Amino acid sequence: MIVELIAVGTELLLGNIVNTNAAYLSERCADLGLSCFYQSVVGDNEERLANVIKTALERSDIVILSGGLGPTADDLTKETAAKVMGRKLEMHEPSRRTIEEFFQRRNLELTENNWKQAMVPEGAIAVDNENGTAPGVIIEGEGKKVILLPGPPNELIPMFEKSIIPYLSGEKNGTIYSRTVKICGVGESKVETVVKDLIDGQSNPTIAPYAKNSEVHLRVTASAADEGEAQKLLTPVLDELMGRFGSNIYTMDTNVTLEKAVADLLEERHLTVSTAESCTGGMLAARLINVPGISNTYKSGYITYSNKAKRKVLSVKKSLLEKKGAVSEETAVAMAKGAAAISKADVAVAVTGIAGPDGGTKEKPVGLVYIACNVCGKVTVKKYHFSGNRAKIRETTVSNALILMRHCILKHDEETAFGKK
Amino acid sequence: MIVELIAVGTELLLGNIVNTNAAYLSERCADLGLSCFYQSVVGDNEERLANVIKTALERSDIVILSGGLGPTADDLTKETAAKVMGRKLEMHEPSRRTIEEFFQRRNLELTENNWKQAMVPEGAIAVDNENGTAPGVIIEGEGKKVILLPGPPNELIPMFEKSIIPYLSGEKNGTIYSRTVKICGVGESKVETVVKDLIDGQSNPTIAPYAKNSEVHLRVTASAADEGEAQKLLTPVLDELMGRFGSNIYTMDTNVTLEKAVADLLEERHLTVSTAESCTGGMLAARLINVPGISNTYKSGYITYSNKAKRKVLSVKKSLLEKKGAVSEETAVAMAKGAAAISKADVAVAVTGIAGPDGGTKEKPVGLVYIACNVCGKVTVKKYHFSGNRAKIRETTVSNALILMRHCILKHDEETAFGKK
């Protein structure tokens, strides 16, 4: 089955926003085994929009439109799609009530134009929008499907996950069920080598690798008559991957991020944490504090970008900084020790490096980074060479600090026999 | 003139990357006064790509393609565009030499397939690529222009800025010259009201507002026979905007960010800075440290997410935290005073707030934030109500902390008579 994406909105044509919906929808459609050959963007103009929809219907089986479902006069995706499909619009009572309740709950005044959002093409399926007022719409006809979704990602994504994926899966006479195996501490090409035989021999489930900031995600997708059947297909593959990657798998849950996995490890072990950052200047702390509820675990953080701050705040010795330099194994270790001493945290992680663009030398080039992790007094330090611009180097450093923390906490488990009762 | 964008690449159709080139090119084309009605994405497939190019040429004057100029067999944008335009490919000697030098300089082995990148359609213009090996290409014919650009943004953007904008401007028998007036501390609708008469009455220069994170940018674009003429047209408009927005304009330089503007203010005044963060957990420090060379100015930062850390690290009194709460005007002030005292920095900024999703109450809802800025002992504190999810609230908080810092430093100028000699 061939799917085609059409994003509707003048703000996309003016470059005011980036079309992240297309990336999201493409990835999810690929997971569903649908081929996407074309994407387009068109403005809120009836004639041009109608032409784009007609072209898409000629060459694709499923056309997914996003945007232009709002209450204002220039939102005309639904009206245009209905016309192309030869349907009239009619009031959809449940959507009407939802809109009414939405406004009542928020104490907002409901203006006349909002009723437009409750109009649905005759014979079409209205799809609940739990995060906004415009329902989604599915129009079926002449062997084709036209799916209309709201433009805001915080409405589009939940609607697609909850209603459109099951709908499209049903189309294939079964269920599509996928799990994301998230791997850290192993490079992309290594992961691909390790799973090459599984990918080459795959049919159902399928395995697709995605590299994202120092992590590799393997999406494992099964298609089956029902969820129980899908689980039966998935389990041996997930077990096989667990056998091959072991503790480098930090989660099999799509919603768990690396920082969340690290925060969970800390919380389960009742370990507190503090951070000491030079080149990343707070980015590592910020990423840990992305995790809601981390306040029990996160003690305090220190940003010591200058040498003076490393000395004053973290008690790094002046002689050490002069002899070894701020970017050195020894300084990273001293920072991790200093941070543990003043914060009294169980785990202290320290980062020092050269993010550029200036400050690099032949011996210590831009991209050289040391990360030290102090778990209950035992310090592990690693040297890295990262590439890219200042922002990229800092981002990669943060990911690798989280990976090192995770590694050191798991290592500490062996010594404390955590979990082995 | 109508422009159309085509991005070529299977990785876009699979959702592996987001089409940021489209947003960049759309914005710049709008600046040039070109109308963009359609954008599309198509894979590295000759037949489908040829059809998309043909359709674009039927309805638009200028077609800009990005991606698919690389050395591998599946890069076929140039070959396909040449075929559609009825041109043969021929070796372009200067590009050949550039590629040779590029590999020599980097000590890389030059494989046979790289010569493919030096082939250019007959009669076409080859455009220098200063950041990669694939030259850009301009094919003119039958009143249309087809422009081929490399896919990586770090190659595409400099090429477009340096060569394509002058080329497209020349098409309009003159120069397009634009300045970005960046405004902070004034809301979007207020800015639009203040410049409404200018926008309504505009012809040349034109003024276009863009809202970005708590800032509003006004892009002022003049078209003229040459740069001197354009400057003459721009100056009175820029002066007028300066008169209307005054010190709320933090720069008229496209490349200067808000954090860079604040860092420059600090450096010019030889003021040092430190940060104390609760809900933003390092994001404010990270944004300041985005600015290369800030190490002279930035003294140290403290992440005090828990109450205990606020007490231990910043000496916020336990009784104050108990009486007023961690998210209060008084705590923000105490944090800013504590940070200044321990860091000995001239400027200390402190942030405390409720980023959610949990932790909100009726009196102190999610989104309530206090920011305090201590400049040489004088503390200013402000209360904010931000909306959105956890990430959005934290991001907005950081922008507003920078805006408040800027405001307080300029206020301090009045007292010290900085700049008035």
Coordinates of N, CA, C and O in Angstrom, one line a residue, chain B residues 84-221:
Chain B
V84 N 15.5 16.1 -17.9 CA 14.2 16.8 -18.1 C 14.4 18.1 -18.9 O 13.6 18.5 -19.7
M85 N 15.6 18.8 -18.7 CA 15.8 20.0 -19.4 C 16.5 19.8 -20.7 O 16.9 20.7 -21.4
G86 N 16.7 18.5 -21.1 CA 17.3 18.2 -22.4 C 18.7 18.5 -22.5 O 19.2 19.0 -23.6
R87 N 19.5 18.4 -21.4 CA 20.9 18.7 -21.5 C 21.8 17.4 -21.3 O 21.4 16.5 -20.5
K88 N 23.0 17.5 -21.8 CA 24.0 16.4 -21.6 C 24.8 16.8 -20.4 O 25.0 18.0 -20.2
L89 N 25.5 15.9 -19.7 CA 26.4 16.3 -18.7 C 27.8 16.3 -19.3 O 28.2 15.5 -20.1
E90 N 28.6 17.3 -18.8 CA 30.0 17.4 -19.3 C 30.9 17.7 -18.1 O 30.4 18.3 -17.1
M91 N 32.2 17.3 -18.2 CA 33.1 17.6 -17.1 C 33.3 19.1 -16.9 O 33.6 19.8 -17.9
H92 N 33.2 19.6 -15.7 CA 33.4 21.0 -15.4 C 34.8 21.1 -14.7 O 35.0 20.7 -13.6
E93 N 35.8 21.6 -15.5 CA 37.2 21.6 -15.0 C 37.4 22.2 -13.7 O 38.0 21.6 -12.8
P94 N 36.9 23.4 -13.5 CA 37.2 24.1 -12.1 C 36.6 23.2 -11.0 O 37.3 23.1 -9.9
S95 N 35.4 22.6 -11.2 CA 34.9 21.8 -10.1 C 35.8 20.5 -9.9 O 36.0 20.1 -8.8
R96 N 36.3 20.0 -11.0 CA 37.2 18.8 -10.9 C 38.4 19.2 -10.1 O 38.8 18.4 -9.2
R97 N 39.0 20.3 -10.3 CA 40.2 20.7 -9.6 C 39.8 21.0 -8.1 O 40.6 20.6 -7.2
T98 N 38.7 21.6 -7.9 CA 38.2 21.8 -6.5 C 38.1 20.5 -5.7 O 38.6 20.4 -4.6
I99 N 37.5 19.5 -6.3 CA 37.3 18.2 -5.7 C 38.7 17.6 -5.4 O 38.9 17.1 -4.3
E100 N 39.6 17.7 -6.4 CA 40.9 17.1 -6.2 C 41.6 17.8 -5.0 O 42.2 17.1 -4.1
E101 N 41.6 19.1 -4.9 CA 42.2 19.8 -3.8 C 41.6 19.5 -2.5 O 42.2 19.4 -1.5
F102 N 40.2 19.4 -2.5 CA 39.5 19.1 -1.3 C 40.0 17.8 -0.7 O 40.3 17.7 0.5
F103 N 40.2 16.8 -1.5 CA 40.7 15.5 -1.0 C 42.1 15.5 -0.6 O 42.5 15.0 0.4
Q104 N 42.9 16.3 -1.4 CA 44.4 16.4 -1.1 C 44.5 17.0 0.3 O 45.3 16.6 1.2
R105 N 43.8 18.2 0.5 CA 44.0 18.9 1.7 C 43.7 18.1 3.0 O 44.2 18.2 4.0
R106 N 42.7 17.2 2.8 CA 42.2 16.4 3.9 C 42.9 15.0 4.0 O 42.6 14.2 4.8
N107 N 43.9 14.8 3.0 CA 44.6 13.5 3.0 C 43.6 12.3 2.9 O 43.8 11.3 3.5
L108 N 42.6 12.5 2.1 CA 41.6 11.5 1.9 C 41.8 10.8 0.5 O 42.3 11.5 -0.4
E109 N 41.5 9.6 0.4 CA 41.6 8.9 -0.9 C 40.4 9.3 -1.8 O 39.3 9.2 -1.4
L110 N 40.8 9.6 -3.0 CA 39.7 10.1 -3.9 C 39.3 8.9 -4.8 O 40.1 8.4 -5.6
T111 N 38.1 8.4 -4.6 CA 37.7 7.3 -5.3 C 37.0 7.7 -6.6 O 36.5 8.9 -6.7
E112 N 36.9 6.8 -7.6 CA 36.5 7.1 -9.0 C 35.1 7.9 -9.0 O 34.9 8.8 -9.7
N113 N 34.2 7.4 -8.1 CA 32.8 7.9 -8.2 C 32.8 9.4 -7.8 O 31.8 10.1 -8.1
N114 N 33.8 10.0 -7.2 CA 33.8 11.4 -6.8 C 33.8 12.3 -8.1 O 33.3 13.4 -8.0
W115 N 34.4 11.8 -9.2 CA 34.4 12.7 -10.4 C 33.0 13.0 -10.9 O 32.8 14.0 -11.5
K116 N 32.1 12.1 -10.6 CA 30.7 12.3 -11.0 C 30.2 13.7 -10.5 O 29.4 14.3 -11.1
Q117 N 30.7 14.1 -9.3 CA 30.3 15.4 -8.8 C 30.8 16.6 -9.6 O 30.2 17.7 -9.4
A118 N 31.8 16.4 -10.4 CA 32.3 17.5 -11.2 C 31.6 17.6 -12.6 O 31.9 18.5 -13.4
M119 N 30.7 16.7 -12.9 CA 29.9 16.8 -14.1 C 28.8 17.8 -14.0 O 28.0 17.8 -13.0
V120 N 28.6 18.6 -15.0 CA 27.6 19.7 -14.9 C 26.8 19.7 -16.3 O 27.4 19.4 -17.3
P121 N 25.5 19.9 -16.3 CA 24.8 19.9 -17.5 C 25.3 21.0 -18.5 O 25.7 22.1 -18.0
E122 N 25.3 20.7 -19.7 CA 25.9 21.7 -20.7 C 25.1 23.0 -20.6 O 23.9 23.0 -20.5
G123 N 25.9 24.1 -20.7 CA 25.3 25.4 -20.7 C 24.8 25.9 -19.3 O 24.3 27.0 -19.1
A124 N 25.0 25.0 -18.3 CA 24.6 25.4 -16.9 C 25.7 26.2 -16.2 O 26.8 26.2 -16.6
I125 N 25.3 26.8 -15.1 CA 26.2 27.5 -14.3 C 26.6 26.6 -13.1 O 25.7 26.1 -12.4
A126 N 27.9 26.4 -12.8 CA 28.3 25.6 -11.7 C 28.5 26.6 -10.5 O 29.1 27.7 -10.7
V127 N 28.0 26.3 -9.3 CA 28.1 27.2 -8.2 C 29.1 26.6 -7.2 O 28.9 25.5 -6.8
D128 N 30.0 27.4 -6.8 CA 31.0 27.0 -5.8 C 30.4 26.4 -4.5 O 29.5 27.0 -4.0
N129 N 31.0 25.3 -4.0 CA 30.6 24.8 -2.7 C 31.8 24.9 -1.8 O 32.8 24.1 -2.0
E130 N 31.8 25.8 -0.9 CA 33.0 26.0 0.0 C 33.0 25.0 1.1 O 34.0 25.0 1.9
N131 N 32.0 24.2 1.3 CA 31.9 23.4 2.4 C 31.7 21.9 2.1 O 31.3 21.1 2.9
G132 N 31.9 21.6 0.8 CA 31.8 20.2 0.4 C 32.3 20.0 -1.0 O 32.8 21.0 -1.6
T133 N 32.1 18.9 -1.6 CA 32.6 18.6 -2.9 C 31.6 18.8 -4.0 O 32.0 19.0 -5.2
A134 N 30.3 18.7 -3.8 CA 29.4 18.8 -4.8 C 29.0 20.2 -5.1 O 28.5 20.9 -4.3
P135 N 29.4 20.7 -6.4 CA 29.0 22.1 -6.7 C 27.5 22.2 -6.9 O 26.8 21.2 -7.2
G136 N 27.0 23.4 -6.7 CA 25.6 23.7 -7.0 C 25.5 23.9 -8.5 O 26.5 24.0 -9.2
V137 N 24.3 23.8 -9.0 CA 24.1 24.0 -10.5 C 22.8 24.8 -10.8 O 21.8 24.7 -10.1
I138 N 23.0 25.8 -11.7 CA 21.8 26.5 -12.2 C 21.6 26.2 -13.7 O 22.5 26.4 -14.5
I139 N 20.4 25.7 -14.0 CA 20.1 25.5 -15.4 C 19.0 26.5 -15.8 O 18.0 26.5 -15.2
E140 N 19.3 27.2 -16.9 CA 18.3 28.2 -17.3 C 17.8 27.7 -18.7 O 18.5 27.2 -19.5
G141 N 16.5 27.9 -19.0 CA 16.0 27.5 -20.3 C 14.5 27.7 -20.4 O 13.8 27.5 -19.4
E142 N 14.0 28.1 -21.5 CA 12.5 28.2 -21.7 C 11.9 29.1 -20.7 O 10.8 28.8 -20.2
G143 N 12.6 30.2 -20.3 CA 12.0 31.1 -19.3 C 12.0 30.6 -17.9 O 11.4 31.2 -17.0
K144 N 12.6 29.4 -17.6 CA 12.5 28.8 -16.3 C 13.9 28.7 -15.8 O 14.9 28.7 -16.5
K145 N 14.0 28.6 -14.5 CA 15.3 28.3 -13.8 C 15.2 27.1 -12.9 O 14.3 27.0 -12.1
V146 N 16.2 26.2 -13.1 CA 16.2 25.0 -12.2 C 17.5 25.2 -11.4 O 18.6 25.2 -12.0
I147 N 17.4 25.2 -10.0 CA 18.6 25.4 -9.2 C 18.8 24.1 -8.4 O 17.9 23.7 -7.7
L148 N 20.0 23.5 -8.5 CA 20.3 22.3 -7.7 C 21.2 22.6 -6.6 O 22.3 23.2 -6.8
L149 N 20.9 22.3 -5.4 CA 21.7 22.6 -4.2 C 22.0 21.3 -3.5 O 21.2 20.3 -3.5
P150 N 23.2 21.2 -2.8 CA 23.5 20.1 -2.0 C 22.6 19.9 -0.8 O 22.0 20.9 -0.3
G151 N 22.3 18.7 -0.3 CA 21.4 18.5 0.8 C 21.8 18.9 2.2 O 21.0 19.5 2.9
P152 N 23.1 18.7 2.6 CA 23.5 19.0 3.9 C 23.3 20.5 4.2 O 23.9 21.3 3.5
P153 N 22.6 20.9 5.3 CA 22.3 22.3 5.5 C 23.6 23.1 5.7 O 23.6 24.3 5.3
N154 N 24.7 22.5 6.2 CA 25.9 23.3 6.3 C 26.6 23.6 5.0 O 27.6 24.3 4.9
E155 N 26.2 22.9 3.9 CA 26.6 23.3 2.6 C 25.6 24.1 1.8 O 25.9 25.1 1.2
L156 N 24.3 23.8 2.0 CA 23.2 24.4 1.3 C 23.1 25.9 1.7 O 23.0 26.8 0.9
I157 N 23.1 26.2 3.0 CA 22.9 27.5 3.5 C 24.0 28.5 3.1 O 23.6 29.5 2.5
P158 N 25.3 28.2 3.3 CA 26.3 29.1 2.8 C 26.2 29.4 1.3 O 26.4 30.5 0.9
M159 N 25.9 28.3 0.6 CA 25.9 28.5 -0.9 C 24.7 29.4 -1.3 O 24.8 30.2 -2.1
F160 N 23.6 29.2 -0.6 CA 22.4 30.0 -0.9 C 22.7 31.5 -0.6 O 22.4 32.3 -1.4
E161 N 23.2 31.7 0.6 CA 23.5 33.1 1.0 C 24.5 33.7 0.1 O 24.3 34.9 -0.3
K162 N 25.6 33.0 -0.2 CA 26.7 33.7 -1.0 C 26.4 33.8 -2.5 O 26.8 34.8 -3.1
S163 N 25.8 32.7 -3.0 CA 25.7 32.7 -4.5 C 24.3 32.8 -5.0 O 24.0 33.5 -6.1
I164 N 23.3 32.1 -4.4 CA 22.0 32.0 -5.0 C 21.2 33.3 -4.7 O 20.5 33.8 -5.6
I165 N 21.3 33.9 -3.5 CA 20.6 35.2 -3.3 C 21.0 36.3 -4.3 O 20.2 36.9 -4.9
P166 N 22.3 36.5 -4.4 CA 22.7 37.5 -5.4 C 22.2 37.1 -6.8 O 21.8 38.0 -7.6
Y167 N 22.3 35.8 -7.2 CA 21.8 35.4 -8.5 C 20.3 35.7 -8.7 O 19.9 36.3 -9.6
L168 N 19.5 35.3 -7.7 CA 18.1 35.6 -7.7 C 17.7 37.0 -7.7 O 16.8 37.5 -8.3
S169 N 18.5 37.8 -6.9 CA 18.3 39.2 -6.8 C 18.5 39.9 -8.1 O 17.8 40.8 -8.6
G170 N 19.6 39.4 -8.8 CA 20.0 40.0 -10.1 C 18.8 39.8 -11.1 O 18.6 40.7 -11.9
E171 N 18.1 38.7 -10.9 CA 17.0 38.5 -11.8 C 15.9 39.6 -11.7 O 15.1 39.7 -12.6
K172 N 15.9 40.2 -10.5 CA 14.9 41.3 -10.4 C 15.5 42.6 -10.7 O 15.1 43.7 -10.3
N173 N 16.6 42.6 -11.5 CA 17.3 43.8 -11.9 C 17.7 44.6 -10.7 O 17.5 45.8 -10.7
G174 N 18.3 44.0 -9.8 CA 18.8 44.8 -8.6 C 19.2 43.9 -7.5 O 19.4 42.8 -7.7
T175 N 19.3 44.5 -6.3 CA 19.8 43.8 -5.2 C 18.7 43.7 -4.1 O 17.9 44.6 -4.0
I176 N 18.7 42.6 -3.4 CA 17.8 42.4 -2.3 C 18.7 42.5 -1.1 O 19.7 41.7 -1.0
Y177 N 18.4 43.4 -0.1 CA 19.3 43.5 1.0 C 18.4 43.5 2.2 O 17.4 44.3 2.3
S178 N 18.6 42.7 3.2 CA 17.7 42.7 4.4 C 18.5 42.8 5.7 O 19.6 42.3 5.8
R179 N 17.8 43.3 6.7 CA 18.3 43.4 8.0 C 17.3 42.8 9.0 O 16.0 42.9 8.7
T180 N 17.7 42.2 10.1 CA 16.8 41.6 11.0 C 16.8 42.4 12.3 O 17.9 42.5 13.0
V181 N 15.7 43.1 12.7 CA 15.7 43.9 13.9 C 15.1 42.9 15.0 O 14.0 42.5 14.8
K182 N 15.9 42.6 16.0 CA 15.5 41.6 17.0 C 15.0 42.4 18.2 O 15.8 43.1 18.8
I183 N 13.8 42.1 18.6 CA 13.2 42.8 19.7 C 12.9 41.8 20.9 O 12.4 40.7 20.6
C184 N 13.2 42.2 22.1 CA 12.8 41.4 23.2 C 12.1 42.3 24.3 O 12.2 43.5 24.3
G185 N 11.3 41.6 25.1 CA 10.6 42.3 26.1 C 9.3 43.0 25.7 O 8.7 43.7 26.4
V186 N 8.9 42.7 24.4 CA 7.6 43.2 23.9 C 6.9 42.1 23.2 O 7.5 41.3 22.5
G187 N 5.6 41.9 23.5 CA 4.9 40.7 22.9 C 4.6 40.9 21.4 O 4.7 42.0 20.9
E188 N 4.3 39.8 20.8 CA 4.1 39.8 19.4 C 3.0 40.7 18.9 O 3.2 41.5 18.0
S189 N 1.9 40.6 19.6 CA 0.7 41.5 19.1 C 1.0 42.9 19.4 O 0.7 43.8 18.6
K190 N 1.7 43.2 20.4 CA 2.1 44.6 20.7 C 3.1 45.1 19.6 O 2.9 46.2 19.0
V191 N 4.0 44.3 19.2 CA 5.0 44.7 18.1 C 4.2 45.0 16.8 O 4.4 46.0 16.2
E192 N 3.2 44.0 16.6 CA 2.5 44.2 15.3 C 1.6 45.5 15.3 O 1.5 46.1 14.3
T193 N 1.1 45.8 16.5 CA 0.3 47.0 16.6 C 1.2 48.2 16.4 O 0.8 49.2 15.6
V194 N 2.3 48.2 17.0 CA 3.3 49.4 16.9 C 3.7 49.6 15.4 O 4.0 50.7 15.0
V195 N 3.9 48.5 14.7 CA 4.4 48.7 13.3 C 3.3 48.6 12.3 O 3.6 48.6 11.0
K196 N 2.1 48.5 12.7 CA 1.0 48.3 11.7 C 0.9 49.3 10.6 O 0.8 49.0 9.4
D197 N 1.1 50.6 11.0 CA 1.1 51.6 9.9 C 2.2 51.5 9.0 O 2.0 51.7 7.8
L198 N 3.4 51.0 9.5 CA 4.5 50.8 8.6 C 4.3 49.7 7.6 O 4.6 49.7 6.4
I199 N 3.7 48.6 8.2 CA 3.4 47.4 7.3 C 2.3 47.7 6.3 O 2.5 47.4 5.1
D200 N 1.3 48.4 6.8 CA 0.2 48.7 5.9 C 0.7 49.6 4.7 O 0.2 49.5 3.6
G201 N 1.6 50.5 5.0 CA 2.0 51.5 4.0 C 3.2 51.1 3.3 O 3.8 51.8 2.5
Q202 N 3.7 49.8 3.5 CA 5.0 49.5 3.0 C 5.0 49.1 1.5 O 4.0 48.6 1.0
S203 N 6.1 49.4 0.8 CA 6.3 48.9 -0.6 C 7.7 48.5 -0.6 O 8.0 47.3 -0.9
N204 N 8.6 49.4 -0.4 CA 10.0 49.1 -0.5 C 10.8 50.1 0.5 O 10.7 51.3 0.2
P205 N 11.3 49.6 1.6 CA 11.5 48.3 2.1 C 10.2 47.7 2.6 O 9.2 48.4 2.9
T206 N 10.2 46.3 2.7 CA 9.0 45.6 3.3 C 9.5 45.2 4.7 O 10.6 45.1 5.0
I207 N 8.5 45.1 5.6 CA 8.7 44.7 7.0 C 7.9 43.4 7.3 O 6.7 43.4 7.0
A208 N 8.6 42.4 7.7 CA 7.8 41.1 8.0 C 8.2 40.7 9.4 O 9.3 40.5 9.8
P209 N 7.1 40.5 10.3 CA 7.4 40.1 11.7 C 7.4 38.5 11.8 O 6.7 37.8 11.2
Y210 N 8.3 38.0 12.7 CA 8.4 36.6 13.0 C 8.5 36.5 14.5 O 9.5 37.1 15.1
A211 N 7.7 35.7 15.1 CA 7.8 35.5 16.6 C 8.6 34.3 16.8 O 8.4 33.2 16.2
K212 N 9.6 34.4 17.7 CA 10.4 33.2 18.0 C 10.7 33.2 19.5 O 11.2 34.2 20.0
N213 N 10.5 32.2 20.2 CA 10.7 32.1 21.7 C 10.6 33.4 22.4 O 11.4 33.9 22.5
S214 N 9.6 34.0 22.8 CA 9.7 35.2 23.6 C 10.4 36.4 22.9 O 10.6 37.4 23.6
E215 N 10.8 36.3 21.7 CA 11.3 37.4 20.9 C 10.4 37.7 19.7 O 9.7 36.8 19.3
V216 N 10.6 38.9 19.2 CA 9.9 39.1 17.9 C 11.0 39.7 17.0 O 11.7 40.6 17.3
H217 N 11.1 39.1 15.8 CA 12.1 39.6 14.8 C 11.3 40.3 13.7 O 10.3 39.8 13.2
L218 N 11.8 41.5 13.3 CA 11.3 42.2 12.1 C 12.3 42.1 11.0 O 13.4 42.7 11.2
R219 N 12.0 41.4 9.9 CA 12.9 41.4 8.8 C 12.5 42.5 7.9 O 11.4 42.6 7.4
V220 N 13.5 43.4 7.7 CA 13.3 44.6 6.8 C 14.1 44.4 5.5 O 15.3 44.2 5.6
T221 N 13.4 44.4 4.4 CA 14.0 44.0 3.1 C 13.9 45.1 2.1 O 12.7 45.5 1.8

